[in-house]
Amino acid sequence: PENTQLLGYVTGEKVLVLMNTSWEEATFDVSMLPEGTWQQVTDGTRFVDDGCDCSTQMPPAEEATTIVVPARSAPIWVRQ
C-alpha cells in the first residue's frame, strides 16, 4: 500500500499478514491472493489455530477484492 503505516504480505502462498499501525482503519487490496479458502487465525490479540470468530472477515475468495483492517491491528489468515 502507498500508506507507510500499512504492510501486507503473503508468505509461501499460504499465510497472509495485513498490518495497520495507523490510528484509522485501512482498506487493503486482496484481489491478487492465491485462490483458496483463507481462514483467519488471529486478530492480532489472540491466536486460534482452527480459526477465530474475529472482527476482520475475509470474503469468499471469488468475491475478495478488498478487506478493511481495523486501526492498530495485524490480522493473519492461513490458506486451507
PDB file of C-alpha atoms in Angstrom, residues 30-38 58-66 79:
ATOM      1  CA  VAL A  30      -6.537  -8.593  -1.736  1.00  0.00           C
ATOM      2  CA  SER A  31      -7.587  -9.258  -5.331  1.00  0.00           C
ATOM      3  CA  MET A  32      -4.231 -10.880  -6.162  1.00  0.00           C
ATOM      4  CA  LEU A  33      -4.389 -13.544  -3.428  1.00  0.00           C
ATOM      5  CA  PRO A  34      -3.861 -17.163  -4.472  1.00  0.00           C
ATOM      6  CA  GLU A  35      -7.211 -18.931  -4.867  1.00  0.00           C
ATOM      7  CA  GLY A  36      -8.488 -20.979  -1.970  1.00  0.00           C
ATOM      8  CA  THR A  37     -10.215 -20.694   1.366  1.00  0.00           C
ATOM      9  CA  TRP A  38      -8.497 -18.305   3.776  1.00  0.00           C
ATOM     10  CA  MET A  58     -12.261 -12.315   4.592  1.00  0.00           C
ATOM     11  CA  PRO A  59     -14.946 -12.504   1.929  1.00  0.00           C
ATOM     12  CA  PRO A  60     -15.110 -15.765  -0.069  1.00  0.00           C
ATOM     13  CA  ALA A  61     -12.087 -15.984  -2.419  1.00  0.00           C
ATOM     14  CA  GLU A  62     -14.146 -15.470  -5.560  1.00  0.00           C
ATOM     15  CA  GLU A  63     -15.560 -12.229  -4.107  1.00  0.00           C
ATOM     16  CA  ALA A  64     -12.485 -10.890  -2.307  1.00  0.00           C
ATOM     17  CA  THR A  65     -11.132  -7.671  -3.758  1.00  0.00           C
ATOM     18  CA  THR A  66     -10.575  -5.536  -0.668  1.00  0.00           C
ATOM     19  CA  ARG A  79      -4.922 -20.691   3.248  1.00  0.00           C
TER      20      ARG A  79
END
